[in-house]
Amino acid sequence: MDDKRLDADFYRRDPMVVAQALLGCRLVRVIDGQSLIGRIVETEAYLGIADKAAHTCGGRRTARNQSMWEAGGLAYVYFTYGMHHCLNVVTQQPEEPTAVLIRAMEPIAGVERMRDHRSGKIARDRLRATDLGSGPAKLCQALAIDRELDGEDLTTSDQLWIEADDLPGKRISRGPRIGVGYAEEWALKPLRYWIRDHRHVSR
DNA sequence: AGAGTGATCATG
DNA sequence: ATGATCACTCTC
């Protein structure tokens, strides 16, 4: 039953490769014995020390970003803007601090529980299907992902992992990453990937 | 287009 | 200690 779980070899590759390979895969979050599942439809690659948009730019190593310095296959969850969490998967080898940001998902299972988690920000009856996973902080809220899951090993965890899957006939688009305007020449590099024309992509 | 929000980090 | 920043979201 676990044969589709992505293993360490999947994650220990170039983040640009992993970012594209993750499109269509299933993100699984188990909470209180219930499985919440979303299909990944949008990602961004962060290329490490040289990447001026990455948290590890210039070799920065802090308490927050420590997970990015570990081996590929861990979760890197960070907190920002005083209220939002975002989920990354760590890629490559230890001391190669690269990662892929999960930017959007299509809710697949446990949708009512996701709505519960998202209610409060938006009144429950105003929540549309695309309000559950069409952004990195929205999907973390829907899946109840916070810093407690930072450093979680996605290859062995019973709370959070990713399974191989595909969307037959999907087309991949790419473009500049969102929200990294400060990153100078790195701001415009096409390191954001998404499934073309998919409803649940952000923006 | 602007506000909200507080952990995080570089500075000193 | 302090101040600036922020891989975002919501509402206007």
Coordinates of C-alpha atoms (C1' of nucleotides) in Angstrom, one line a residue:
Chain A
M1 CA 0.0 0.0 0.0
D2 CA 3.0 2.2 0.3
D3 CA 4.6 1.2 -3.0
K4 CA 3.8 4.5 -4.6
R5 CA 5.5 6.6 -1.9
L6 CA 8.3 8.7 -3.4
D7 CA 11.6 7.5 -2.0
A8 CA 14.9 9.2 -1.2
D9 CA 16.3 8.8 -4.7
F10 CA 13.4 10.7 -6.1
Y11 CA 14.2 13.7 -4.0
R12 CA 18.0 13.6 -4.2
R13 CA 18.0 15.1 -7.7
D14 CA 18.2 18.6 -9.2
P15 CA 15.4 20.7 -7.8
M16 CA 14.3 21.7 -11.3
V17 CA 13.8 18.1 -12.2
V18 CA 12.0 17.3 -8.9
A19 CA 9.7 20.4 -9.3
Q20 CA 8.5 19.1 -12.6
A21 CA 8.3 15.5 -11.5
L22 CA 6.1 16.4 -8.6
L23 CA 3.3 17.8 -10.8
G24 CA 0.5 15.4 -10.7
C25 CA 1.7 13.5 -7.6
R26 CA -0.4 13.1 -4.5
L27 CA 0.4 15.0 -1.3
V28 CA -0.8 13.0 1.7
R29 CA -1.4 14.4 5.2
V30 CA -2.6 12.0 7.9
I31 CA -4.2 13.7 10.9
D32 CA -6.3 12.1 13.6
G33 CA -6.3 8.9 11.5
Q34 CA -7.8 10.6 8.5
S35 CA -6.1 11.1 5.2
L36 CA -6.2 14.5 3.5
I37 CA -4.9 14.2 0.0
G38 CA -4.2 16.8 -2.7
R39 CA -2.8 16.6 -6.2
I40 CA 0.2 18.8 -6.7
V41 CA -0.4 21.2 -9.6
E42 CA 2.2 24.0 -9.1
T43 CA 5.7 24.1 -7.7
E44 CA 8.8 26.3 -7.6
A45 CA 12.5 25.3 -7.5
Y46 CA 14.9 27.1 -5.2
L47 CA 18.5 26.5 -6.3
G48 CA 20.5 27.0 -3.1
I49 CA 23.5 29.1 -2.3
A50 CA 23.7 30.9 -5.6
D51 CA 20.0 31.6 -5.8
K52 CA 19.2 35.1 -4.5
A53 CA 15.6 34.2 -3.9
A54 CA 16.4 31.1 -1.8
H55 CA 16.5 31.2 2.0
T56 CA 20.0 29.7 1.8
C57 CA 21.3 32.4 -0.6
G58 CA 24.9 33.1 0.0
G59 CA 25.3 30.1 2.3
R60 CA 22.9 31.4 5.0
R61 CA 22.4 28.7 7.6
T62 CA 20.0 29.6 10.4
A63 CA 17.7 27.8 12.9
R64 CA 14.8 28.3 10.5
N65 CA 16.4 26.9 7.3
Q66 CA 18.4 24.1 8.8
S67 CA 16.2 21.5 7.1
M68 CA 17.3 22.7 3.7
W69 CA 20.9 21.7 4.5
E70 CA 19.9 18.1 5.2
A71 CA 19.5 15.3 2.8
G72 CA 16.8 15.4 0.1
G73 CA 13.5 13.9 1.3
L74 CA 12.8 16.0 4.3
A75 CA 10.0 18.6 4.6
Y76 CA 11.1 22.3 5.0
V77 CA 8.2 24.2 6.6
Y78 CA 8.7 27.9 7.2
F79 CA 6.6 30.6 8.8
T80 CA 6.3 34.1 7.3
Y81 CA 4.3 37.3 7.4
G82 CA 3.4 36.7 11.0
M83 CA 0.7 34.2 10.0
H84 CA 1.5 31.9 7.1
H85 CA 3.2 28.6 6.7
C86 CA 4.7 27.2 3.5
L87 CA 5.7 23.7 2.6
N88 CA 8.9 22.7 0.7
V89 CA 10.5 19.4 0.0
V90 CA 14.2 19.3 0.4
T91 CA 16.2 18.1 -2.6
Q92 CA 19.7 16.9 -3.4
Q93 CA 22.4 15.9 -0.9
P94 CA 23.4 17.2 2.6
E95 CA 25.2 20.6 2.3
E96 CA 23.4 21.3 -1.0
P97 CA 20.6 23.4 0.4
T98 CA 18.0 23.3 -2.4
A99 CA 14.3 22.7 -2.2
V100 CA 11.0 22.8 -4.1
L101 CA 8.1 24.9 -2.8
I102 CA 4.6 23.3 -3.1
R103 CA 2.5 26.2 -4.4
A104 CA -0.8 24.6 -5.2
M105 CA -2.9 21.5 -5.0
E106 CA -6.2 20.1 -6.2
P107 CA -8.1 18.7 -3.2
I108 CA -8.7 15.0 -3.7
A109 CA -9.7 13.5 -0.4
G110 CA -10.7 14.7 3.1
V111 CA -12.1 17.8 1.5
E112 CA -14.6 18.6 4.3
R113 CA -11.8 18.5 6.8
M114 CA -9.8 20.9 4.7
R115 CA -12.8 23.2 4.6
D116 CA -12.9 23.0 8.4
H117 CA -9.3 24.1 8.6
R118 CA -9.8 26.9 6.1
S119 CA -13.0 28.2 7.7
G120 CA -12.4 31.2 9.9
K121 CA -10.4 33.0 7.3
I122 CA -13.3 32.8 5.0
A123 CA -16.8 31.9 6.0
R124 CA -17.5 28.3 5.3
D125 CA -20.3 28.9 2.9
R126 CA -18.2 31.3 0.9
L127 CA -15.3 28.9 0.5
R128 CA -15.0 27.7 -3.1
A129 CA -13.2 24.6 -4.1
T130 CA -10.2 26.6 -5.4
D131 CA -9.9 28.4 -2.0
L132 CA -8.6 25.2 -0.4
G133 CA -5.3 24.7 -2.2
S134 CA -4.5 27.5 -4.7
G135 CA -1.6 29.0 -2.9
P136 CA 1.3 27.8 -0.7
A137 CA -0.1 29.1 2.6
K138 CA -3.6 28.1 1.8
L139 CA -2.7 24.5 1.2
C140 CA -0.7 24.4 4.5
Q141 CA -3.7 25.7 6.3
A142 CA -6.1 23.2 4.6
L143 CA -3.7 20.3 5.5
A144 CA -2.8 21.6 9.0
I145 CA 0.9 21.9 8.2
D146 CA 3.0 24.0 10.5
R147 CA 6.6 24.2 11.9
E148 CA 5.9 21.0 13.9
L149 CA 6.4 19.2 10.6
D150 CA 9.6 21.0 9.7
G151 CA 12.3 18.3 9.2
E152 CA 9.7 15.5 8.8
D153 CA 11.2 12.7 6.7
L154 CA 8.7 12.3 3.8
T155 CA 10.2 8.9 3.0
T156 CA 9.3 7.3 6.4
S157 CA 6.7 9.6 8.1
D158 CA 3.2 8.4 9.0
Q159 CA 2.0 12.0 9.0
L160 CA 3.2 13.5 5.7
W161 CA 4.4 12.0 2.4
I162 CA 4.0 12.2 -1.4
E163 CA 2.9 9.4 -3.7
A164 CA 3.7 9.0 -7.4
D165 CA 0.8 9.7 -9.7
D166 CA 0.2 11.4 -13.0
L167 CA -2.4 13.3 -15.0
P168 CA -2.5 11.7 -18.5
G169 CA -2.0 14.3 -21.1
K170 CA -0.9 17.0 -18.8
R171 CA 1.1 19.9 -20.2
I172 CA 3.7 21.7 -18.1
S173 CA 4.1 25.5 -18.2
R174 CA 6.9 27.4 -16.6
G175 CA 7.5 31.1 -15.7
P176 CA 9.0 33.4 -13.1
R177 CA 8.6 32.6 -9.4
I178 CA 6.0 34.5 -7.4
G179 CA 6.9 37.1 -4.8
V180 CA 10.7 37.2 -5.4
G181 CA 11.0 40.6 -6.9
Y182 CA 13.9 41.4 -4.6
A183 CA 16.1 38.7 -6.1
E184 CA 17.6 40.7 -8.9
E185 CA 18.7 38.6 -11.9
W186 CA 17.1 35.6 -10.2
A187 CA 13.7 37.1 -10.0
L188 CA 12.8 36.4 -13.7
K189 CA 14.3 33.0 -14.1
P190 CA 11.5 30.5 -15.1
L191 CA 11.7 28.3 -12.0
R192 CA 7.9 28.1 -11.4
Y193 CA 6.1 25.1 -12.9
W194 CA 2.5 24.3 -13.2
I195 CA 0.0 22.1 -15.0
R196 CA -1.3 24.2 -17.9
D197 CA -4.9 25.4 -17.6
H198 CA -5.4 23.7 -14.2
R199 CA -8.1 25.3 -12.1
H200 CA -6.3 25.0 -8.9
V201 CA -3.1 26.8 -9.8
S202 CA -2.6 30.0 -7.8
R203 CA -3.5 33.5 -9.1
Chain B
dA1 C1' -3.8 48.4 -4.1
dG2 C1' -3.2 48.2 1.0
dA3 C1' -3.3 46.1 5.5
dG4 C1' -2.4 42.6 8.6
dT5 C1' 0.9 40.0 11.5
dG6 C1' 4.8 38.4 14.5
dA7 C1' 8.7 35.1 13.9
dT8 C1' 13.1 35.6 12.2
dC9 C1' 17.6 37.5 11.2
dA10 C1' 21.4 40.8 10.6
dT11 C1' 23.2 44.4 13.0
dG12 C1' 25.4 46.3 16.8
Chain C
dA1 C1' 18.1 44.8 22.3
dT2 C1' 16.2 46.7 18.0
dG3 C1' 14.4 47.4 13.5
dA4 C1' 13.5 45.7 8.8
dT5 C1' 12.0 42.1 6.3
dC6 C1' 8.9 38.7 4.5
dA7 C1' 9.0 32.3 -1.2
dC8 C1' 1.4 35.4 1.5
dT9 C1' -3.7 36.2 1.8
dC10 C1' -7.8 38.8 2.2
dT11 C1' -10.7 42.6 1.4
dC12 C1' -11.4 46.8 -0.4

